[in-house]
């Protein structure tokens, strides 16, 4: 049982007759307790944890309360729409695209994370079109002297930027002549890393999509012979 000792009291001795009398009393008490459990009543079980403190004369020690984990600090939210519209580095075309799709809902995706080794989280903003959700502009903002500064932009649609383990990963879909918006021919995935106060390209991957899978008509099954 938790918190119990062997029932011996450190220091001092008892006579044999006293030990014998004590043992008999303990066995009698245990017999009464067990008979109470078997009579159909609640018996000793109604006593709960307090019963454990009385057995053997040892006081159970209460476990120390578990340490509470410190909640992680939530990043300061920014008004991404206002930030983009006030940014002189953002093209006029992207600003024209940045309009509500439904009521006051703007087509922007915002991510927060560490990209530039600054004291605050950096902000990645992707501006999309309302109808097809095509990325028309991707931007990274870094906090400097209490204000956010544009330190990266990509405005060659379709484009989308993400934070991946401290790197900036930008995906640019590639369209060939005749490709519908929903079916690009492939994509370029470019990984940037912050160094010397700017983003530099580290890796580039080209993925070509299959033109056969999912585009042609499904052939009819052959009849059973």
mmCIF file with all atom_site columns, C-alpha atoms in Angstrom:
data_model
loop_
_atom_site.group_PDB
_atom_site.id
_atom_site.type_symbol
_atom_site.label_atom_id
_atom_site.label_alt_id
_atom_site.label_comp_id
_atom_site.label_asym_id
_atom_site.label_entity_id
_atom_site.label_seq_id
_atom_site.pdbx_PDB_ins_code
_atom_site.Cartn_x
_atom_site.Cartn_y
_atom_site.Cartn_z
_atom_site.occupancy
_atom_site.B_iso_or_equiv
_atom_site.pdbx_formal_charge
_atom_site.auth_seq_id
_atom_site.auth_comp_id
_atom_site.auth_asym_id
_atom_site.auth_atom_id
_atom_site.pdbx_PDB_model_num
ATOM 1   C CA . UNK A 1 1   ? 0.000   0.000   0.000   1.00 0.00 ? 1   UNK A CA 1
ATOM 2   C CA . UNK A 1 2   ? 1.281   3.503   -0.861  1.00 0.00 ? 2   UNK A CA 1
ATOM 3   C CA . UNK A 1 3   ? 2.956   5.418   1.949   1.00 0.00 ? 3   UNK A CA 1
ATOM 4   C CA . UNK A 1 4   ? 3.127   2.478   4.410   1.00 0.00 ? 4   UNK A CA 1
ATOM 5   C CA . UNK A 1 5   ? 6.160   1.273   6.401   1.00 0.00 ? 5   UNK A CA 1
ATOM 6   C CA . UNK A 1 6   ? 6.844   -2.119  8.041   1.00 0.00 ? 6   UNK A CA 1
ATOM 7   C CA . UNK A 1 7   ? 4.925   -1.104  11.210  1.00 0.00 ? 7   UNK A CA 1
ATOM 8   C CA . UNK A 1 8   ? 8.003   -0.939  13.466  1.00 0.00 ? 8   UNK A CA 1
ATOM 9   C CA . UNK A 1 9   ? 8.680   2.048   15.670  1.00 0.00 ? 9   UNK A CA 1
ATOM 10  C CA . UNK A 1 10  ? 12.376  3.152   15.612  1.00 0.00 ? 10  UNK A CA 1
ATOM 11  C CA . UNK A 1 11  ? 14.030  3.136   19.076  1.00 0.00 ? 11  UNK A CA 1
ATOM 12  C CA . UNK A 1 12  ? 12.863  1.374   22.251  1.00 0.00 ? 12  UNK A CA 1
ATOM 13  C CA . UNK A 1 13  ? 11.962  -2.308  22.828  1.00 0.00 ? 13  UNK A CA 1
ATOM 14  C CA . UNK A 1 14  ? 8.821   -4.121  23.795  1.00 0.00 ? 14  UNK A CA 1
ATOM 15  C CA . UNK A 1 15  ? 8.466   -7.098  26.082  1.00 0.00 ? 15  UNK A CA 1
ATOM 16  C CA . UNK A 1 16  ? 7.509   -10.442 24.571  1.00 0.00 ? 16  UNK A CA 1
ATOM 17  C CA . UNK A 1 17  ? 4.149   -10.476 26.305  1.00 0.00 ? 17  UNK A CA 1
ATOM 18  C CA . UNK A 1 18  ? 3.326   -6.994  25.015  1.00 0.00 ? 18  UNK A CA 1
ATOM 19  C CA . UNK A 1 19  ? 4.284   -8.004  21.447  1.00 0.00 ? 19  UNK A CA 1
ATOM 20  C CA . UNK A 1 20  ? 2.151   -11.138 21.693  1.00 0.00 ? 20  UNK A CA 1
ATOM 21  C CA . UNK A 1 21  ? -0.846  -9.198  23.003  1.00 0.00 ? 21  UNK A CA 1
ATOM 22  C CA . UNK A 1 22  ? -0.458  -6.611  20.242  1.00 0.00 ? 22  UNK A CA 1
ATOM 23  C CA . UNK A 1 23  ? -0.282  -9.294  17.533  1.00 0.00 ? 23  UNK A CA 1
ATOM 24  C CA . UNK A 1 24  ? -3.460  -10.926 18.819  1.00 0.00 ? 24  UNK A CA 1
ATOM 25  C CA . UNK A 1 25  ? -5.244  -7.578  18.832  1.00 0.00 ? 25  UNK A CA 1
ATOM 26  C CA . UNK A 1 26  ? -4.179  -6.888  15.244  1.00 0.00 ? 26  UNK A CA 1
ATOM 27  C CA . UNK A 1 27  ? -5.417  -10.299 14.059  1.00 0.00 ? 27  UNK A CA 1
ATOM 28  C CA . UNK A 1 28  ? -8.721  -9.800  15.828  1.00 0.00 ? 28  UNK A CA 1
ATOM 29  C CA . UNK A 1 29  ? -9.121  -6.379  14.241  1.00 0.00 ? 29  UNK A CA 1
ATOM 30  C CA . UNK A 1 30  ? -8.330  -7.791  10.823  1.00 0.00 ? 30  UNK A CA 1
ATOM 31  C CA . UNK A 1 31  ? -10.853 -10.587 11.324  1.00 0.00 ? 31  UNK A CA 1
ATOM 32  C CA . UNK A 1 32  ? -13.570 -8.084  12.199  1.00 0.00 ? 32  UNK A CA 1
ATOM 33  C CA . UNK A 1 33  ? -12.668 -5.964  9.197   1.00 0.00 ? 33  UNK A CA 1
ATOM 34  C CA . UNK A 1 34  ? -12.788 -8.911  6.806   1.00 0.00 ? 34  UNK A CA 1
ATOM 35  C CA . UNK A 1 35  ? -16.075 -10.169 8.174   1.00 0.00 ? 35  UNK A CA 1
ATOM 36  C CA . UNK A 1 36  ? -17.547 -6.715  7.697   1.00 0.00 ? 36  UNK A CA 1
ATOM 37  C CA . UNK A 1 37  ? -16.576 -6.809  3.984   1.00 0.00 ? 37  UNK A CA 1
ATOM 38  C CA . UNK A 1 38  ? -18.302 -10.138 3.470   1.00 0.00 ? 38  UNK A CA 1
ATOM 39  C CA . UNK A 1 39  ? -21.687 -9.329  5.030   1.00 0.00 ? 39  UNK A CA 1
ATOM 40  C CA . UNK A 1 40  ? -23.000 -7.438  2.078   1.00 0.00 ? 40  UNK A CA 1
ATOM 41  C CA . UNK A 1 41  ? -22.498 -4.005  3.685   1.00 0.00 ? 41  UNK A CA 1
ATOM 42  C CA . UNK A 1 42  ? -19.879 -1.499  2.671   1.00 0.00 ? 42  UNK A CA 1
ATOM 43  C CA . UNK A 1 43  ? -17.675 -2.318  5.673   1.00 0.00 ? 43  UNK A CA 1
ATOM 44  C CA . UNK A 1 44  ? -14.172 -0.910  5.781   1.00 0.00 ? 44  UNK A CA 1
ATOM 45  C CA . UNK A 1 45  ? -14.227 0.134   2.119   1.00 0.00 ? 45  UNK A CA 1
ATOM 46  C CA . UNK A 1 46  ? -16.382 3.136   2.983   1.00 0.00 ? 46  UNK A CA 1
ATOM 47  C CA . UNK A 1 47  ? -13.468 4.567   4.937   1.00 0.00 ? 47  UNK A CA 1
ATOM 48  C CA . UNK A 1 48  ? -11.518 5.291   1.771   1.00 0.00 ? 48  UNK A CA 1
ATOM 49  C CA . UNK A 1 49  ? -7.861  6.383   1.913   1.00 0.00 ? 49  UNK A CA 1
ATOM 50  C CA . UNK A 1 50  ? -8.071  7.277   5.615   1.00 0.00 ? 50  UNK A CA 1
ATOM 51  C CA . UNK A 1 51  ? -8.059  3.551   6.492   1.00 0.00 ? 51  UNK A CA 1
ATOM 52  C CA . UNK A 1 52  ? -4.531  3.201   5.085   1.00 0.00 ? 52  UNK A CA 1
ATOM 53  C CA . UNK A 1 53  ? -3.141  5.738   7.573   1.00 0.00 ? 53  UNK A CA 1
ATOM 54  C CA . UNK A 1 54  ? -4.288  3.682   10.562  1.00 0.00 ? 54  UNK A CA 1
ATOM 55  C CA . UNK A 1 55  ? -2.689  0.368   9.529   1.00 0.00 ? 55  UNK A CA 1
ATOM 56  C CA . UNK A 1 56  ? 0.691   -0.242  11.181  1.00 0.00 ? 56  UNK A CA 1
ATOM 57  C CA . UNK A 1 57  ? 0.568   3.194   12.822  1.00 0.00 ? 57  UNK A CA 1
ATOM 58  C CA . UNK A 1 58  ? 2.453   4.825   9.901   1.00 0.00 ? 58  UNK A CA 1
ATOM 59  C CA . UNK A 1 59  ? 1.379   8.121   8.358   1.00 0.00 ? 59  UNK A CA 1
ATOM 60  C CA . UNK A 1 60  ? 1.233   8.076   4.574   1.00 0.00 ? 60  UNK A CA 1
ATOM 61  C CA . UNK A 1 61  ? 3.083   10.851  2.840   1.00 0.00 ? 61  UNK A CA 1
ATOM 62  C CA . UNK A 1 62  ? 1.107   12.857  0.311   1.00 0.00 ? 62  UNK A CA 1
ATOM 63  C CA . UNK A 1 63  ? 2.691   12.919  -3.150  1.00 0.00 ? 63  UNK A CA 1
ATOM 64  C CA . UNK A 1 64  ? 4.079   16.257  -4.249  1.00 0.00 ? 64  UNK A CA 1
ATOM 65  C CA . UNK A 1 65  ? 1.834   18.043  -6.734  1.00 0.00 ? 65  UNK A CA 1
ATOM 66  C CA . UNK A 1 66  ? 2.936   17.616  -10.326 1.00 0.00 ? 66  UNK A CA 1
ATOM 67  C CA . UNK A 1 67  ? 4.705   20.597  -11.805 1.00 0.00 ? 67  UNK A CA 1
ATOM 68  C CA . UNK A 1 68  ? 2.593   22.489  -14.291 1.00 0.00 ? 68  UNK A CA 1
ATOM 69  C CA . UNK A 1 69  ? 4.048   22.992  -17.733 1.00 0.00 ? 69  UNK A CA 1
ATOM 70  C CA . UNK A 1 70  ? 4.477   26.625  -18.680 1.00 0.00 ? 70  UNK A CA 1
ATOM 71  C CA . UNK A 1 71  ? 2.159   27.519  -21.551 1.00 0.00 ? 71  UNK A CA 1
ATOM 72  C CA . UNK A 1 72  ? 3.955   28.465  -24.748 1.00 0.00 ? 72  UNK A CA 1
ATOM 73  C CA . UNK A 1 73  ? 3.725   32.113  -25.643 1.00 0.00 ? 73  UNK A CA 1
ATOM 74  C CA . UNK A 1 74  ? 1.290   32.703  -28.464 1.00 0.00 ? 74  UNK A CA 1
ATOM 75  C CA . UNK A 1 75  ? 2.668   34.904  -31.251 1.00 0.00 ? 75  UNK A CA 1
ATOM 76  C CA . UNK A 1 76  ? 1.288   38.405  -31.552 1.00 0.00 ? 76  UNK A CA 1
ATOM 77  C CA . UNK A 1 77  ? -1.368  38.394  -34.246 1.00 0.00 ? 77  UNK A CA 1
ATOM 78  C CA . UNK A 1 78  ? -1.074  40.936  -37.029 1.00 0.00 ? 78  UNK A CA 1
ATOM 79  C CA . UNK A 1 79  ? -3.634  42.497  -39.333 1.00 0.00 ? 79  UNK A CA 1
ATOM 80  C CA . UNK A 1 80  ? -2.287  40.821  -42.471 1.00 0.00 ? 80  UNK A CA 1
ATOM 81  C CA . UNK A 1 81  ? -4.636  42.656  -44.846 1.00 0.00 ? 81  UNK A CA 1
ATOM 82  C CA . UNK A 1 82  ? -3.672  46.045  -43.492 1.00 0.00 ? 82  UNK A CA 1
ATOM 83  C CA . UNK A 1 83  ? -0.006  45.054  -43.504 1.00 0.00 ? 83  UNK A CA 1
ATOM 84  C CA . UNK A 1 84  ? -0.061  44.099  -47.189 1.00 0.00 ? 84  UNK A CA 1
ATOM 85  C CA . UNK A 1 85  ? -2.102  47.076  -48.324 1.00 0.00 ? 85  UNK A CA 1
ATOM 86  C CA . UNK A 1 86  ? 0.243   49.509  -46.564 1.00 0.00 ? 86  UNK A CA 1
ATOM 87  C CA . UNK A 1 87  ? 3.387   47.808  -47.895 1.00 0.00 ? 87  UNK A CA 1
ATOM 88  C CA . UNK A 1 88  ? 5.023   49.850  -50.692 1.00 0.00 ? 88  UNK A CA 1
ATOM 89  C CA . UNK A 1 89  ? 6.831   46.721  -51.915 1.00 0.00 ? 89  UNK A CA 1
ATOM 90  C CA . UNK A 1 90  ? 3.564   44.975  -52.777 1.00 0.00 ? 90  UNK A CA 1
ATOM 91  C CA . UNK A 1 91  ? 2.491   45.512  -56.372 1.00 0.00 ? 91  UNK A CA 1
ATOM 92  C CA . UNK A 1 92  ? -0.654  47.430  -57.245 1.00 0.00 ? 92  UNK A CA 1
ATOM 93  C CA . UNK A 1 93  ? -2.023  44.338  -58.999 1.00 0.00 ? 93  UNK A CA 1
ATOM 94  C CA . UNK A 1 94  ? -1.846  42.221  -55.841 1.00 0.00 ? 94  UNK A CA 1
ATOM 95  C CA . UNK A 1 95  ? -3.454  44.988  -53.825 1.00 0.00 ? 95  UNK A CA 1
ATOM 96  C CA . UNK A 1 96  ? -6.323  45.052  -56.315 1.00 0.00 ? 96  UNK A CA 1
ATOM 97  C CA . UNK A 1 97  ? -6.784  41.291  -55.892 1.00 0.00 ? 97  UNK A CA 1
ATOM 98  C CA . UNK A 1 98  ? -6.868  41.683  -52.114 1.00 0.00 ? 98  UNK A CA 1
ATOM 99  C CA . UNK A 1 99  ? -10.567 42.190  -51.568 1.00 0.00 ? 99  UNK A CA 1
ATOM 100 C CA . UNK A 1 100 ? -13.210 40.375  -49.489 1.00 0.00 ? 100 UNK A CA 1
ATOM 101 C CA . UNK A 1 101 ? -14.560 37.134  -50.926 1.00 0.00 ? 101 UNK A CA 1
ATOM 102 C CA . UNK A 1 102 ? -17.536 36.847  -48.551 1.00 0.00 ? 102 UNK A CA 1
ATOM 103 C CA . UNK A 1 103 ? -18.608 39.637  -46.191 1.00 0.00 ? 103 UNK A CA 1
ATOM 104 C CA . UNK A 1 104 ? -15.350 40.744  -44.532 1.00 0.00 ? 104 UNK A CA 1
ATOM 105 C CA . UNK A 1 105 ? -13.406 37.507  -45.177 1.00 0.00 ? 105 UNK A CA 1
ATOM 106 C CA . UNK A 1 106 ? -10.210 38.175  -47.133 1.00 0.00 ? 106 UNK A CA 1
ATOM 107 C CA . UNK A 1 107 ? -8.324  35.474  -49.104 1.00 0.00 ? 107 UNK A CA 1
ATOM 108 C CA . UNK A 1 108 ? -5.112  35.505  -47.051 1.00 0.00 ? 108 UNK A CA 1
ATOM 109 C CA . UNK A 1 109 ? -3.218  32.696  -45.309 1.00 0.00 ? 109 UNK A CA 1
ATOM 110 C CA . UNK A 1 110 ? -0.973  33.753  -42.423 1.00 0.00 ? 110 UNK A CA 1
ATOM 111 C CA . UNK A 1 111 ? 1.775   31.723  -40.716 1.00 0.00 ? 111 UNK A CA 1
ATOM 112 C CA . UNK A 1 112 ? 3.982   32.601  -37.737 1.00 0.00 ? 112 UNK A CA 1
ATOM 113 C CA . UNK A 1 113 ? 7.406   31.141  -36.992 1.00 0.00 ? 113 UNK A CA 1
ATOM 114 C CA . UNK A 1 114 ? 11.151  31.607  -36.717 1.00 0.00 ? 114 UNK A CA 1
ATOM 115 C CA . UNK A 1 115 ? 12.815  32.361  -40.038 1.00 0.00 ? 115 UNK A CA 1
ATOM 116 C CA . UNK A 1 116 ? 15.172  35.310  -39.549 1.00 0.00 ? 116 UNK A CA 1
ATOM 117 C CA . UNK A 1 117 ? 16.569  34.664  -36.036 1.00 0.00 ? 117 UNK A CA 1
ATOM 118 C CA . UNK A 1 118 ? 14.803  37.755  -34.743 1.00 0.00 ? 118 UNK A CA 1
ATOM 119 C CA . UNK A 1 119 ? 13.446  38.259  -31.236 1.00 0.00 ? 119 UNK A CA 1
ATOM 120 C CA . UNK A 1 120 ? 9.848   37.886  -32.438 1.00 0.00 ? 120 UNK A CA 1
ATOM 121 C CA . UNK A 1 121 ? 8.137   35.421  -34.738 1.00 0.00 ? 121 UNK A CA 1
ATOM 122 C CA . UNK A 1 122 ? 8.260   36.249  -38.429 1.00 0.00 ? 122 UNK A CA 1
ATOM 123 C CA . UNK A 1 123 ? 5.028   36.486  -40.413 1.00 0.00 ? 123 UNK A CA 1
ATOM 124 C CA . UNK A 1 124 ? 4.406   34.767  -43.754 1.00 0.00 ? 124 UNK A CA 1
ATOM 125 C CA . UNK A 1 125 ? 1.432   36.087  -45.726 1.00 0.00 ? 125 UNK A CA 1
ATOM 126 C CA . UNK A 1 126 ? -0.010  34.446  -48.851 1.00 0.00 ? 126 UNK A CA 1
ATOM 127 C CA . UNK A 1 127 ? -2.528  36.414  -50.907 1.00 0.00 ? 127 UNK A CA 1
ATOM 128 C CA . UNK A 1 128 ? -4.923  34.226  -52.922 1.00 0.00 ? 128 UNK A CA 1
ATOM 129 C CA . UNK A 1 129 ? -7.669  34.716  -55.474 1.00 0.00 ? 129 UNK A CA 1
ATOM 130 C CA . UNK A 1 130 ? -11.225 34.242  -54.280 1.00 0.00 ? 130 UNK A CA 1
ATOM 131 C CA . UNK A 1 131 ? -12.476 31.914  -57.000 1.00 0.00 ? 131 UNK A CA 1
ATOM 132 C CA . UNK A 1 132 ? -9.636  29.435  -57.570 1.00 0.00 ? 132 UNK A CA 1
ATOM 133 C CA . UNK A 1 133 ? -7.511  30.083  -54.439 1.00 0.00 ? 133 UNK A CA 1
ATOM 134 C CA . UNK A 1 134 ? -4.488  30.703  -56.650 1.00 0.00 ? 134 UNK A CA 1
ATOM 135 C CA . UNK A 1 135 ? -1.584  32.343  -54.861 1.00 0.00 ? 135 UNK A CA 1
ATOM 136 C CA . UNK A 1 136 ? -0.787  35.716  -56.393 1.00 0.00 ? 136 UNK A CA 1
ATOM 137 C CA . UNK A 1 137 ? 1.729   36.953  -53.829 1.00 0.00 ? 137 UNK A CA 1
ATOM 138 C CA . UNK A 1 138 ? 3.810   35.608  -50.944 1.00 0.00 ? 138 UNK A CA 1
ATOM 139 C CA . UNK A 1 139 ? 5.571   37.824  -48.388 1.00 0.00 ? 139 UNK A CA 1
ATOM 140 C CA . UNK A 1 140 ? 7.701   37.529  -45.266 1.00 0.00 ? 140 UNK A CA 1
ATOM 141 C CA . UNK A 1 141 ? 7.609   40.235  -42.612 1.00 0.00 ? 141 UNK A CA 1
ATOM 142 C CA . UNK A 1 142 ? 10.258  40.652  -39.902 1.00 0.00 ? 142 UNK A CA 1
ATOM 143 C CA . UNK A 1 143 ? 9.771   42.753  -36.794 1.00 0.00 ? 143 UNK A CA 1
ATOM 144 C CA . UNK A 1 144 ? 12.311  45.552  -36.543 1.00 0.00 ? 144 UNK A CA 1
ATOM 145 C CA . UNK A 1 145 ? 12.097  48.354  -33.969 1.00 0.00 ? 145 UNK A CA 1
ATOM 146 C CA . UNK A 1 146 ? 8.462   47.578  -33.199 1.00 0.00 ? 146 UNK A CA 1
ATOM 147 C CA . UNK A 1 147 ? 7.323   47.515  -36.845 1.00 0.00 ? 147 UNK A CA 1
ATOM 148 C CA . UNK A 1 148 ? 7.132   44.798  -39.477 1.00 0.00 ? 148 UNK A CA 1
ATOM 149 C CA . UNK A 1 149 ? 9.404   45.109  -42.481 1.00 0.00 ? 149 UNK A CA 1
ATOM 150 C CA . UNK A 1 150 ? 9.060   43.236  -45.780 1.00 0.00 ? 150 UNK A CA 1
ATOM 151 C CA . UNK A 1 151 ? 12.148  41.036  -46.201 1.00 0.00 ? 151 UNK A CA 1
ATOM 152 C CA . UNK A 1 152 ? 10.883  38.733  -48.966 1.00 0.00 ? 152 UNK A CA 1
ATOM 153 C CA . UNK A 1 153 ? 8.316   38.788  -51.752 1.00 0.00 ? 153 UNK A CA 1
ATOM 154 C CA . UNK A 1 154 ? 7.322   36.541  -54.648 1.00 0.00 ? 154 UNK A CA 1
ATOM 155 C CA . UNK A 1 155 ? 4.614   37.749  -57.018 1.00 0.00 ? 155 UNK A CA 1
ATOM 156 C CA . UNK A 1 156 ? 4.833   35.339  -59.941 1.00 0.00 ? 156 UNK A CA 1
ATOM 157 C CA . UNK A 1 157 ? 1.523   33.433  -59.688 1.00 0.00 ? 157 UNK A CA 1
ATOM 158 C CA . UNK A 1 158 ? 0.727   30.744  -58.834 1.00 0.00 ? 158 UNK A CA 1
ATOM 159 C CA . UNK A 1 159 ? 2.968   30.938  -55.758 1.00 0.00 ? 159 UNK A CA 1
ATOM 160 C CA . UNK A 1 160 ? 2.726   29.837  -52.141 1.00 0.00 ? 160 UNK A CA 1
ATOM 161 C CA . UNK A 1 161 ? 5.187   30.196  -49.239 1.00 0.00 ? 161 UNK A CA 1
ATOM 162 C CA . UNK A 1 162 ? 5.482   28.096  -46.074 1.00 0.00 ? 162 UNK A CA 1
ATOM 163 C CA . UNK A 1 163 ? 7.707   27.704  -42.999 1.00 0.00 ? 163 UNK A CA 1
ATOM 164 C CA . UNK A 1 164 ? 9.487   24.351  -42.849 1.00 0.00 ? 164 UNK A CA 1
ATOM 165 C CA . UNK A 1 165 ? 11.798  23.723  -39.861 1.00 0.00 ? 165 UNK A CA 1
ATOM 166 C CA . UNK A 1 166 ? 13.233  27.217  -39.933 1.00 0.00 ? 166 UNK A CA 1
ATOM 167 C CA . UNK A 1 167 ? 13.472  27.465  -43.719 1.00 0.00 ? 167 UNK A CA 1
ATOM 168 C CA . UNK A 1 168 ? 11.253  29.344  -46.144 1.00 0.00 ? 168 UNK A CA 1
ATOM 169 C CA . UNK A 1 169 ? 9.829   27.008  -48.782 1.00 0.00 ? 169 UNK A CA 1
ATOM 170 C CA . UNK A 1 170 ? 8.213   28.593  -51.831 1.00 0.00 ? 170 UNK A CA 1
ATOM 171 C CA . UNK A 1 171 ? 6.209   26.531  -54.300 1.00 0.00 ? 171 UNK A CA 1
ATOM 172 C CA . UNK A 1 172 ? 5.637   27.869  -57.806 1.00 0.00 ? 172 UNK A CA 1
ATOM 173 C CA . UNK A 1 173 ? 3.310   25.899  -60.061 1.00 0.00 ? 173 UNK A CA 1
ATOM 174 C CA . UNK A 1 174 ? 4.345   25.630  -63.693 1.00 0.00 ? 174 UNK A CA 1
ATOM 175 C CA . UNK A 1 175 ? 1.804   25.901  -66.535 1.00 0.00 ? 175 UNK A CA 1
ATOM 176 C CA . UNK A 1 176 ? 2.382   25.025  -70.124 1.00 0.00 ? 176 UNK A CA 1
ATOM 177 C CA . UNK A 1 177 ? 0.284   26.238  -73.020 1.00 0.00 ? 177 UNK A CA 1
ATOM 178 C CA . UNK A 1 178 ? -3.223  24.866  -72.776 1.00 0.00 ? 178 UNK A CA 1
ATOM 179 C CA . UNK A 1 179 ? -3.042  23.854  -69.098 1.00 0.00 ? 179 UNK A CA 1
ATOM 180 C CA . UNK A 1 180 ? -6.212  24.679  -67.139 1.00 0.00 ? 180 UNK A CA 1
ATOM 181 C CA . UNK A 1 181 ? -5.817  26.445  -63.824 1.00 0.00 ? 181 UNK A CA 1
ATOM 182 C CA . UNK A 1 182 ? -6.715  23.251  -61.979 1.00 0.00 ? 182 UNK A CA 1
ATOM 183 C CA . UNK A 1 183 ? -4.068  21.142  -63.784 1.00 0.00 ? 183 UNK A CA 1
ATOM 184 C CA . UNK A 1 184 ? -0.558  22.620  -63.932 1.00 0.00 ? 184 UNK A CA 1
ATOM 185 C CA . UNK A 1 185 ? 2.197   20.704  -65.678 1.00 0.00 ? 185 UNK A CA 1
ATOM 186 C CA . UNK A 1 186 ? 4.425   20.706  -62.621 1.00 0.00 ? 186 UNK A CA 1
ATOM 187 C CA . UNK A 1 187 ? 5.917   22.772  -59.837 1.00 0.00 ? 187 UNK A CA 1
ATOM 188 C CA . UNK A 1 188 ? 9.202   24.251  -58.668 1.00 0.00 ? 188 UNK A CA 1
ATOM 189 C CA . UNK A 1 189 ? 9.895   23.971  -54.944 1.00 0.00 ? 189 UNK A CA 1
ATOM 190 C CA . UNK A 1 190 ? 12.543  26.440  -53.751 1.00 0.00 ? 190 UNK A CA 1
ATOM 191 C CA . UNK A 1 191 ? 14.043  26.449  -50.258 1.00 0.00 ? 191 UNK A CA 1
ATOM 192 C CA . UNK A 1 192 ? 15.445  29.706  -48.874 1.00 0.00 ? 192 UNK A CA 1
ATOM 193 C CA . UNK A 1 193 ? 17.495  30.266  -45.724 1.00 0.00 ? 193 UNK A CA 1
ATOM 194 C CA . UNK A 1 194 ? 18.135  33.499  -43.858 1.00 0.00 ? 194 UNK A CA 1
ATOM 195 C CA . UNK A 1 195 ? 21.796  34.576  -43.916 1.00 0.00 ? 195 UNK A CA 1
ATOM 196 C CA . UNK A 1 196 ? 23.546  37.955  -43.845 1.00 0.00 ? 196 UNK A CA 1
ATOM 197 C CA . UNK A 1 197 ? 20.218  39.779  -43.355 1.00 0.00 ? 197 UNK A CA 1
ATOM 198 C CA . UNK A 1 198 ? 18.554  38.315  -46.422 1.00 0.00 ? 198 UNK A CA 1
ATOM 199 C CA . UNK A 1 199 ? 17.088  35.096  -47.822 1.00 0.00 ? 199 UNK A CA 1
ATOM 200 C CA . UNK A 1 200 ? 19.325  33.070  -50.100 1.00 0.00 ? 200 UNK A CA 1
ATOM 201 C CA . UNK A 1 201 ? 18.301  30.087  -52.225 1.00 0.00 ? 201 UNK A CA 1
ATOM 202 C CA . UNK A 1 202 ? 19.606  26.757  -50.921 1.00 0.00 ? 202 UNK A CA 1
ATOM 203 C CA . UNK A 1 203 ? 17.701  24.065  -52.783 1.00 0.00 ? 203 UNK A CA 1
ATOM 204 C CA . UNK A 1 204 ? 15.478  23.790  -55.839 1.00 0.00 ? 204 UNK A CA 1
ATOM 205 C CA . UNK A 1 205 ? 13.327  20.828  -56.849 1.00 0.00 ? 205 UNK A CA 1
ATOM 206 C CA . UNK A 1 206 ? 11.267  20.367  -60.021 1.00 0.00 ? 206 UNK A CA 1
ATOM 207 C CA . UNK A 1 207 ? 8.253   18.070  -59.978 1.00 0.00 ? 207 UNK A CA 1
ATOM 208 C CA . UNK A 1 208 ? 6.502   17.163  -63.242 1.00 0.00 ? 208 UNK A CA 1
ATOM 209 C CA . UNK A 1 209 ? 2.912   15.961  -63.049 1.00 0.00 ? 209 UNK A CA 1
ATOM 210 C CA . UNK A 1 210 ? 1.563   13.089  -65.093 1.00 0.00 ? 210 UNK A CA 1
ATOM 211 C CA . UNK A 1 211 ? -0.701  14.027  -67.971 1.00 0.00 ? 211 UNK A CA 1
ATOM 212 C CA . UNK A 1 212 ? -2.189  10.558  -68.247 1.00 0.00 ? 212 UNK A CA 1
ATOM 213 C CA . UNK A 1 213 ? -3.403  9.872   -64.719 1.00 0.00 ? 213 UNK A CA 1
ATOM 214 C CA . UNK A 1 214 ? -6.895  11.151  -64.029 1.00 0.00 ? 214 UNK A CA 1
ATOM 215 C CA . UNK A 1 215 ? -7.368  13.010  -67.326 1.00 0.00 ? 215 UNK A CA 1
ATOM 216 C CA . UNK A 1 216 ? -8.405  10.432  -69.869 1.00 0.00 ? 216 UNK A CA 1
ATOM 217 C CA . UNK A 1 217 ? -11.780 8.615   -69.999 1.00 0.00 ? 217 UNK A CA 1
ATOM 218 C CA . UNK A 1 218 ? -12.054 5.460   -67.944 1.00 0.00 ? 218 UNK A CA 1
ATOM 219 C CA . UNK A 1 219 ? -12.274 2.418   -70.251 1.00 0.00 ? 219 UNK A CA 1
ATOM 220 C CA . UNK A 1 220 ? -15.346 0.242   -69.932 1.00 0.00 ? 220 UNK A CA 1
ATOM 221 C CA . UNK A 1 221 ? -14.719 -3.145  -68.315 1.00 0.00 ? 221 UNK A CA 1
ATOM 222 C CA . UNK A 1 222 ? -14.516 -6.076  -70.696 1.00 0.00 ? 222 UNK A CA 1
ATOM 223 C CA . UNK A 1 223 ? -17.478 -8.508  -70.533 1.00 0.00 ? 223 UNK A CA 1
ATOM 224 C CA . UNK A 1 224 ? -16.913 -11.809 -68.832 1.00 0.00 ? 224 UNK A CA 1
ATOM 225 C CA . UNK A 1 225 ? -16.184 -14.646 -71.268 1.00 0.00 ? 225 UNK A CA 1
#
